Short mmCIF file of C-alpha atoms (C1' of nucleotides) in Angstrom, two decimals:
data_model
loop_
_atom_site.label_atom_id
_atom_site.label_comp_id
_atom_site.label_asym_id
_atom_site.label_seq_id
_atom_site.Cartn_x
_atom_site.Cartn_y
_atom_site.Cartn_z
CA MET A 248 -32.44 0.52 25.14
CA SER A 249 -28.84 -0.47 24.66
CA CYS A 250 -26.46 2.46 24.79
CA HIS A 251 -23.57 0.25 25.83
CA THR A 252 -22.84 -1.81 22.76
CA SER A 253 -19.22 -0.77 22.37
CA LYS A 254 -18.57 -1.02 26.08
CA ASP A 255 -20.03 -4.50 26.16
CA SER A 256 -18.03 -5.58 23.15
CA LEU A 257 -14.82 -4.35 24.68
CA HIS A 258 -15.51 -6.13 27.95
CA ALA A 259 -16.44 -9.31 26.14
CA VAL A 260 -12.94 -9.68 24.72
CA GLY A 261 -11.11 -8.48 27.79
CA MET A 262 -10.18 -5.04 26.49
CA LYS A 263 -10.32 -2.12 28.84
CA VAL A 264 -12.98 0.46 28.12
CA THR A 265 -11.25 3.71 27.24
CA LYS A 266 -12.41 6.99 25.75
CA ALA A 267 -10.20 6.41 22.73
CA ARG A 268 -11.75 3.04 21.94
CA GLU A 269 -15.32 4.17 22.34
CA VAL A 270 -14.88 7.24 20.24
CA LEU A 271 -12.98 5.33 17.55
CA LEU A 272 -15.69 2.73 17.21
CA ARG A 273 -18.27 5.49 17.03
CA VAL A 274 -16.43 7.30 14.24
CA LEU A 275 -16.01 4.12 12.21
CA GLU A 276 -19.67 3.26 12.65
CA ALA A 277 -20.84 6.71 11.62
CA SER A 278 -19.05 6.59 8.28
CA ASP A 279 -20.50 4.94 5.20
CA HIS A 280 -17.07 4.64 3.62
CA PRO A 281 -13.62 3.49 4.72
CA LEU A 282 -11.55 6.14 6.49
CA THR A 283 -7.87 6.94 6.58
CA VAL A 284 -6.26 7.59 9.93
CA ASP A 285 -6.08 11.27 9.03
CA GLU A 286 -9.78 11.39 8.30
CA ILE A 287 -10.50 9.67 11.59
CA TYR A 288 -8.20 12.11 13.35
CA ASP A 289 -10.05 15.08 11.86
CA ARG A 290 -13.40 13.77 13.00
CA LEU A 291 -12.37 13.46 16.62
CA ALA A 292 -13.18 16.28 19.02
CA GLN A 293 -10.37 17.64 21.14
CA PRO A 294 -8.81 16.43 23.27
CA ARG A 295 -8.36 13.56 20.88
CA PRO A 296 -6.20 10.46 20.92
CA GLY A 297 -2.85 10.69 19.14
CA ARG A 298 -2.13 8.88 15.94
CA PRO A 299 -0.23 6.02 17.59
CA THR A 300 -3.27 5.34 19.75
CA ILE A 301 -5.51 5.33 16.72
CA TYR A 302 -3.30 2.90 14.84
CA ARG A 303 -2.87 0.64 17.85
CA ASN A 304 -6.58 0.34 18.52
CA LEU A 305 -7.62 -0.09 14.92
CA GLU A 306 -5.16 -2.97 14.84
CA ARG A 307 -6.89 -4.52 17.85
CA PHE A 308 -10.30 -4.03 16.28
CA ILE A 309 -9.14 -5.86 13.18
CA GLN A 310 -7.79 -8.72 15.28
CA GLU A 311 -11.22 -9.04 16.86
CA GLY A 312 -12.90 -9.04 13.45
CA TRP A 313 -14.69 -5.77 14.16
CA ALA A 314 -13.05 -3.92 11.33
CA GLU A 315 -11.04 -4.43 8.20
CA SER A 316 -8.37 -2.45 6.48
CA PHE A 317 -7.10 -2.28 2.97
CA VAL A 318 -4.70 -0.10 1.07
CA ASP A 319 -6.33 2.27 -1.39
CA LYS A 320 -4.94 3.31 -4.75
CA ASN A 321 -2.95 6.12 -3.19
CA GLN A 322 -1.35 3.52 -0.98
CA ILE A 323 -3.00 4.81 2.14
CA GLN A 324 -4.50 2.44 4.65
CA ARG A 325 -8.25 2.72 5.08
CA PHE A 326 -10.37 1.25 7.84
CA LEU A 327 -13.98 0.23 7.90
CA ARG A 328 -16.32 -1.24 10.47
CA CYS A 329 -17.69 -4.71 9.75
CA SER A 330 -21.03 -5.89 11.04
CA THR A 331 -20.03 -9.53 10.95
CA THR A 332 -16.91 -11.52 11.71
CA GLU A 333 -17.77 -13.99 8.96
CA HIS A 334 -15.70 -14.02 5.78
CA HIS A 335 -17.17 -11.48 3.36
CA HIS A 336 -16.27 -8.78 0.87
CA HIS A 337 -17.22 -5.18 0.16
CA ILE A 338 -18.13 -3.19 -2.90
CA HIS A 339 -16.94 0.39 -3.18
CA CYS A 340 -18.65 3.08 -5.22
CA GLU A 341 -16.03 4.80 -7.34
CA LYS A 342 -17.99 8.03 -7.43
CA CYS A 343 -19.28 8.65 -3.90
CA GLN A 344 -16.93 6.24 -2.08
CA ARG A 345 -19.84 4.57 -0.32
CA THR A 346 -19.02 1.04 0.74
CA THR A 347 -21.49 -1.80 1.05
CA GLU A 348 -20.89 -5.04 2.89
CA LEU A 349 -21.76 -8.12 0.83
CA ASP A 350 -23.28 -11.27 2.21
CA GLY A 351 -20.94 -14.22 2.17
CA CYS A 352 -18.37 -14.93 -0.51
CA ALA A 353 -19.28 -15.56 -4.10
CA MET A 354 -15.99 -17.18 -5.00
CA THR A 355 -16.00 -20.46 -3.20
CA LYS A 356 -16.90 -22.50 -6.25
CA ALA A 357 -14.55 -20.64 -8.58
CA LEU A 358 -11.66 -21.16 -6.17
CA SER A 359 -12.06 -24.91 -5.81
CA GLN A 360 -12.16 -25.15 -9.57
CA LEU A 361 -9.03 -23.07 -9.70
CA GLU A 362 -7.25 -25.41 -7.30
CA ARG A 363 -7.78 -28.31 -9.67
CA GLN A 364 -6.53 -26.26 -12.60
CA CYS A 365 -3.32 -24.81 -11.20
CA GLY A 366 -2.34 -27.34 -8.55
CA TYR A 367 -2.10 -24.81 -5.75
CA LYS A 368 -3.94 -25.32 -2.46
CA VAL A 369 -5.80 -22.07 -1.88
CA THR A 370 -5.55 -20.80 1.70
CA ARG A 371 -6.99 -17.30 1.55
CA HIS A 372 -7.90 -14.51 -0.81
CA GLN A 373 -8.57 -10.81 -0.92
CA LEU A 374 -11.13 -9.23 -3.17
CA GLN A 375 -11.90 -5.59 -3.73
CA ILE A 376 -14.86 -4.82 -5.95
CA TYR A 377 -15.44 -1.35 -7.38
CA GLY A 378 -18.48 0.00 -9.15
CA LEU A 379 -21.27 2.53 -9.14
CA CYS A 380 -23.85 2.43 -6.41
CA PRO A 381 -27.56 2.62 -7.34
CA GLY A 382 -27.72 6.32 -6.44
CA CYS A 383 -24.74 7.30 -8.56
CA GLN A 384 -26.02 5.28 -11.51
CA LYS A 385 -29.29 7.16 -11.35
CA ALA A 386 -27.50 10.50 -11.13
CA LEU A 387 -25.55 9.65 -14.28
CA THR A 388 -28.58 8.71 -16.40
CA LEU A 389 -30.32 11.96 -15.47
CA LYS A 390 -27.59 14.07 -17.04
CA MET B 79 17.52 -15.73 -32.75
CA SER B 80 15.76 -12.83 -31.07
CA CYS B 81 17.91 -11.09 -28.53
CA HIS B 82 16.01 -7.86 -28.96
CA THR B 83 12.66 -8.50 -27.40
CA SER B 84 12.76 -5.72 -24.85
CA LYS B 85 14.26 -3.29 -27.33
CA ASP B 86 11.50 -4.09 -29.82
CA SER B 87 8.79 -3.72 -27.22
CA LEU B 88 10.11 -0.35 -26.16
CA HIS B 89 10.28 0.89 -29.73
CA ALA B 90 6.81 -0.42 -30.45
CA VAL B 91 5.26 1.91 -27.91
CA GLY B 92 7.51 4.88 -28.65
CA MET B 93 9.66 4.61 -25.54
CA LYS B 94 13.37 5.29 -25.86
CA VAL B 95 15.63 2.34 -25.38
CA THR B 96 17.70 3.01 -22.29
CA LYS B 97 19.97 0.89 -20.11
CA ALA B 98 17.64 1.39 -17.17
CA ARG B 99 14.62 0.05 -19.01
CA GLU B 100 16.36 -2.95 -20.46
CA VAL B 101 17.89 -3.96 -17.19
CA LEU B 102 14.65 -3.41 -15.29
CA LEU B 103 12.69 -5.61 -17.64
CA ARG B 104 15.38 -8.27 -17.35
CA VAL B 105 15.27 -8.25 -13.55
CA LEU B 106 11.48 -8.49 -13.46
CA GLU B 107 11.54 -11.33 -15.93
CA ALA B 108 14.19 -13.26 -14.04
CA SER B 109 12.18 -13.34 -10.82
CA ASP B 110 9.49 -15.90 -10.11
CA HIS B 111 7.93 -13.66 -7.47
CA PRO B 112 6.93 -10.01 -7.17
CA LEU B 113 9.75 -7.68 -6.16
CA THR B 114 9.90 -4.55 -4.07
CA VAL B 115 11.82 -1.57 -5.41
CA ASP B 116 14.54 -2.29 -2.86
CA GLU B 117 14.85 -5.87 -4.03
CA ILE B 118 15.08 -4.68 -7.61
CA TYR B 119 17.68 -2.12 -6.59
CA ASP B 120 19.80 -4.78 -4.90
CA ARG B 121 19.75 -6.97 -7.99
CA LEU B 122 21.11 -4.28 -10.27
CA ALA B 123 24.82 -4.13 -10.98
CA GLN B 124 26.57 -0.82 -10.50
CA PRO B 125 26.31 1.72 -11.91
CA ARG B 126 22.62 1.26 -11.38
CA PRO B 127 19.62 3.50 -11.92
CA GLY B 128 18.39 5.49 -8.95
CA ARG B 129 15.16 4.76 -7.20
CA PRO B 130 13.19 7.53 -8.92
CA THR B 131 14.16 6.04 -12.27
CA ILE B 132 13.04 2.62 -11.12
CA TYR B 133 9.67 3.89 -9.92
CA ARG B 134 9.13 5.99 -13.03
CA ASN B 135 9.80 3.17 -15.42
CA LEU B 136 7.83 0.56 -13.51
CA GLU B 137 4.94 2.97 -13.72
CA ARG B 138 5.36 3.14 -17.49
CA PHE B 139 5.55 -0.63 -17.75
CA ILE B 140 2.29 -0.92 -15.85
CA GLN B 141 0.64 1.61 -18.16
CA GLU B 142 1.68 -0.55 -21.09
CA GLY B 143 0.29 -3.66 -19.42
CA TRP B 144 3.73 -5.25 -19.16
CA ALA B 145 3.68 -5.44 -15.39
CA GLU B 146 1.40 -5.16 -12.41
CA SER B 147 1.86 -3.93 -8.91
CA PHE B 148 0.10 -4.55 -5.67
CA VAL B 149 0.68 -3.63 -2.06
CA ASP B 150 1.78 -6.51 0.14
CA LYS B 151 0.83 -7.07 3.76
CA ASN B 152 3.72 -4.92 4.97
CA GLN B 153 2.29 -2.14 2.84
CA ILE B 154 5.16 -2.25 0.42
CA GLN B 155 4.56 -2.04 -3.30
CA ARG B 156 5.61 -5.12 -5.27
CA PHE B 157 6.01 -5.42 -9.00
CA LEU B 158 5.72 -8.40 -11.28
CA ARG B 159 6.08 -8.99 -14.98
CA CYS B 160 2.95 -10.10 -16.84
CA SER B 161 3.08 -12.22 -19.96
CA THR B 162 -0.27 -10.96 -21.20
CA THR B 163 -2.09 -7.66 -21.25
CA GLU B 164 -5.43 -9.44 -20.87
CA HIS B 165 -7.29 -9.19 -17.58
CA HIS B 166 -6.06 -11.94 -15.29
CA HIS B 167 -5.08 -12.72 -11.72
CA HIS B 168 -2.18 -14.33 -9.87
CA ILE B 169 -1.82 -16.86 -7.12
CA HIS B 170 0.97 -16.41 -4.58
CA CYS B 171 2.56 -19.23 -2.61
CA GLU B 172 2.60 -18.23 1.05
CA LYS B 173 5.64 -20.40 1.74
CA CYS B 174 8.09 -19.81 -1.11
CA GLN B 175 6.54 -16.59 -2.47
CA ARG B 176 6.41 -18.00 -5.97
CA THR B 177 3.75 -16.35 -8.10
CA THR B 178 1.84 -17.98 -10.91
CA GLU B 179 -0.16 -16.18 -13.55
CA LEU B 180 -3.66 -17.55 -14.00
CA ASP B 181 -5.49 -17.81 -17.30
CA GLY B 182 -8.41 -15.44 -17.59
CA CYS B 183 -10.70 -14.46 -14.77
CA ALA B 184 -12.85 -16.94 -12.90
CA MET B 185 -15.17 -14.34 -11.46
CA THR B 186 -17.14 -13.05 -14.39
CA LYS B 187 -20.24 -15.07 -13.62
CA ALA B 188 -20.13 -14.42 -9.90
CA LEU B 189 -19.84 -10.69 -10.48
CA SER B 190 -22.83 -10.39 -12.78
CA GLN B 191 -24.87 -12.30 -10.24
CA LEU B 192 -23.61 -9.92 -7.60
CA GLU B 193 -24.75 -6.92 -9.64
CA ARG B 194 -28.29 -8.19 -9.60
CA GLN B 195 -28.13 -8.81 -5.86
CA CYS B 196 -26.70 -5.53 -4.62
CA GLY B 197 -27.75 -3.08 -7.31
CA TYR B 198 -24.25 -1.79 -7.95
CA LYS B 199 -22.82 -1.68 -11.46
CA VAL B 200 -19.45 -3.42 -11.18
CA THR B 201 -16.66 -1.59 -13.02
CA ARG B 202 -13.49 -3.35 -11.90
CA HIS B 203 -12.11 -5.63 -9.26
CA GLN B 204 -8.88 -6.72 -7.68
CA LEU B 205 -8.22 -10.23 -6.51
CA GLN B 206 -5.23 -11.62 -4.67
CA ILE B 207 -5.18 -15.35 -4.13
CA TYR B 208 -2.81 -16.99 -1.67
CA GLY B 209 -2.03 -20.65 -1.20
CA LEU B 210 0.58 -23.37 -1.30
CA CYS B 211 2.22 -24.23 -4.59
CA PRO B 212 2.53 -27.89 -5.63
CA GLY B 213 6.17 -28.03 -4.54
CA CYS B 214 5.53 -26.66 -1.05
CA GLN B 215 2.54 -28.97 -0.56
CA LYS B 216 4.75 -31.94 -1.34
CA ALA B 217 7.44 -30.69 1.01
CA LEU B 218 4.88 -30.47 3.81
CA THR B 219 3.52 -34.01 3.41
CA LEU B 220 7.06 -35.45 3.46
CA LYS B 221 7.69 -34.14 6.97
"C1'" DT C 171 -9.59 3.73 48.06
"C1'" DC C 172 -5.42 1.62 46.43
"C1'" DC C 173 -2.42 -0.79 43.22
"C1'" DA C 174 -0.65 -3.14 39.20
"C1'" DA C 175 -1.41 -3.69 34.56
"C1'" DA C 176 -2.94 -1.65 30.53
"C1'" DA C 177 -3.37 2.21 27.73
"C1'" DC C 178 -2.23 6.85 26.24
"C1'" DA C 179 0.44 11.24 24.83
"C1'" DG C 180 3.53 13.27 22.18
"C1'" DA C 181 7.97 13.87 20.44
"C1'" DA C 182 11.27 11.66 17.76
"C1'" DT C 183 12.22 8.54 14.29
"C1'" DC C 184 11.83 5.51 10.20
"C1'" DA C 185 11.32 4.56 5.54
"C1'" DA C 186 8.64 4.24 1.20
"C1'" DG C 187 7.86 7.00 -2.32
"C1'" DT C 188 8.09 11.66 -4.85
"C1'" DT C 189 9.77 16.09 -6.45
"C1'" DC C 190 13.08 19.04 -8.42
"C1'" DT C 191 16.91 20.71 -11.22
"C1'" DA C 192 20.99 20.03 -13.60
"C1'" DT C 193 23.14 16.72 -16.59
"C1'" DT C 194 23.29 12.96 -19.76
"C1'" DT C 195 21.52 9.97 -23.30
"C1'" DC C 196 18.87 8.81 -27.15
"C1'" DT C 197 17.24 9.09 -31.90
"C1'" DG C 198 15.82 11.27 -36.10
"C1'" DT C 199 17.85 14.27 -39.62
"C1'" DA C 200 21.24 16.04 -42.55
"C1'" DT D 63 29.19 10.83 -38.58
"C1'" DA D 64 27.76 15.08 -36.35
"C1'" DC D 65 24.17 17.78 -34.53
"C1'" DA D 66 20.02 19.34 -32.10
"C1'" DG D 67 15.97 18.83 -29.58
"C1'" DA D 68 13.40 15.88 -26.85
"C1'" DA D 69 13.36 12.41 -23.50
"C1'" DA D 70 15.36 10.27 -19.69
"C1'" DT D 71 18.47 9.92 -15.69
"C1'" DA D 72 21.12 11.14 -11.32
"C1'" DG D 73 21.03 12.28 -6.89
"C1'" DA D 74 19.95 15.18 -3.21
"C1'" DA D 75 16.21 16.94 -0.72
"C1'" DC D 76 11.70 16.45 0.69
"C1'" DT D 77 7.01 14.60 2.01
"C1'" DT D 78 4.30 11.94 4.72
"C1'" DG D 79 2.16 7.60 6.43
"C1'" DA D 80 3.28 4.80 10.01
"C1'" DT D 81 6.05 3.23 14.16
"C1'" DT D 82 8.94 3.43 18.25
"C1'" DC D 83 10.03 5.00 22.70
"C1'" DT D 84 9.58 6.83 27.37
"C1'" DG D 85 7.23 8.95 30.84
"C1'" DT D 86 2.40 9.75 32.48
"C1'" DT D 87 -2.43 8.68 33.03
"C1'" DT D 88 -6.36 5.70 33.24
"C1'" DT D 89 -8.78 1.55 34.17
"C1'" DG D 90 -10.81 -2.04 36.91
"C1'" DG D 91 -10.29 -5.64 40.31
"C1'" DA D 92 -9.17 -6.34 45.34
#
DNA sequence: TCCAAAACAGAATCAAGTTCTATTTCTGTA
DNA sequence: TACAGAAATAGAACTTGATTCTGTTTTGGA
């Protein structure tokens, strides 16, 4: 039984194991949708890390590929845990906010075609996909 | 000779023709890359509209489909003029910041395939593509 | 157990963006 | 051309997400 996943991960990349880091990873993992720093803050039991600590560590997590952030439509940064460090995208349910990690990237072909069309050399891209999750679709048809 | 394009556009949608709006549209049109509100502000001759006026009108322009905004990596909102109200994307040069409007959307097929795979009903998406424009590629190979 | 480096706390600060109210500008009508 | 009502602007004040800074605490290897 492995109760030490986060500890091991932290060690593996040479980061010290601190309360703040363990609890932050736990909060991110427990959520099925991306969280703002305020939401993370509210979910932490006292005594809890301060906001600067939260920001600093989330930044580190992103560097390691353990998490991603994006800016939502209210211009607030949201953070979510990723289960893979491979390039991938997410789909967000517009109704319940649930976020699902997608396998791989569906755009590779379209992008190489694009390169030929516009003359640019594509280096990277960001894609946010929004929709209705299966559960919310069902809820709508029942009305 | 049509010197009244912006005036006509404003009338067409029932917006009053004001100095602020004309000058804002002109600044957006004159730039080949997306501008922050501060950059727009700096390009306006005095007496110039205040920041609230700039934000308010850019918002209106976006509603009309005349412009788009996105949040850059420093979390600052940037605005760019669009030549079409059709759904489309842009590619940004990472070196010179130039932005090019792309024809149509290359993702339609990939998204409907995605729907079948993940069970979500896709409602909308955002795509930012980054790369090197033809000019900057050439400049690199000459070094 | 001890020590140096790393990490944290918390107040202060920064700055993008918004709100609010008084004033000005625009445009249709006479 | 003058007027009136509606729309828009000016500019100060405010909100708030995010960062900086300094002194203190924690971590982990020796």
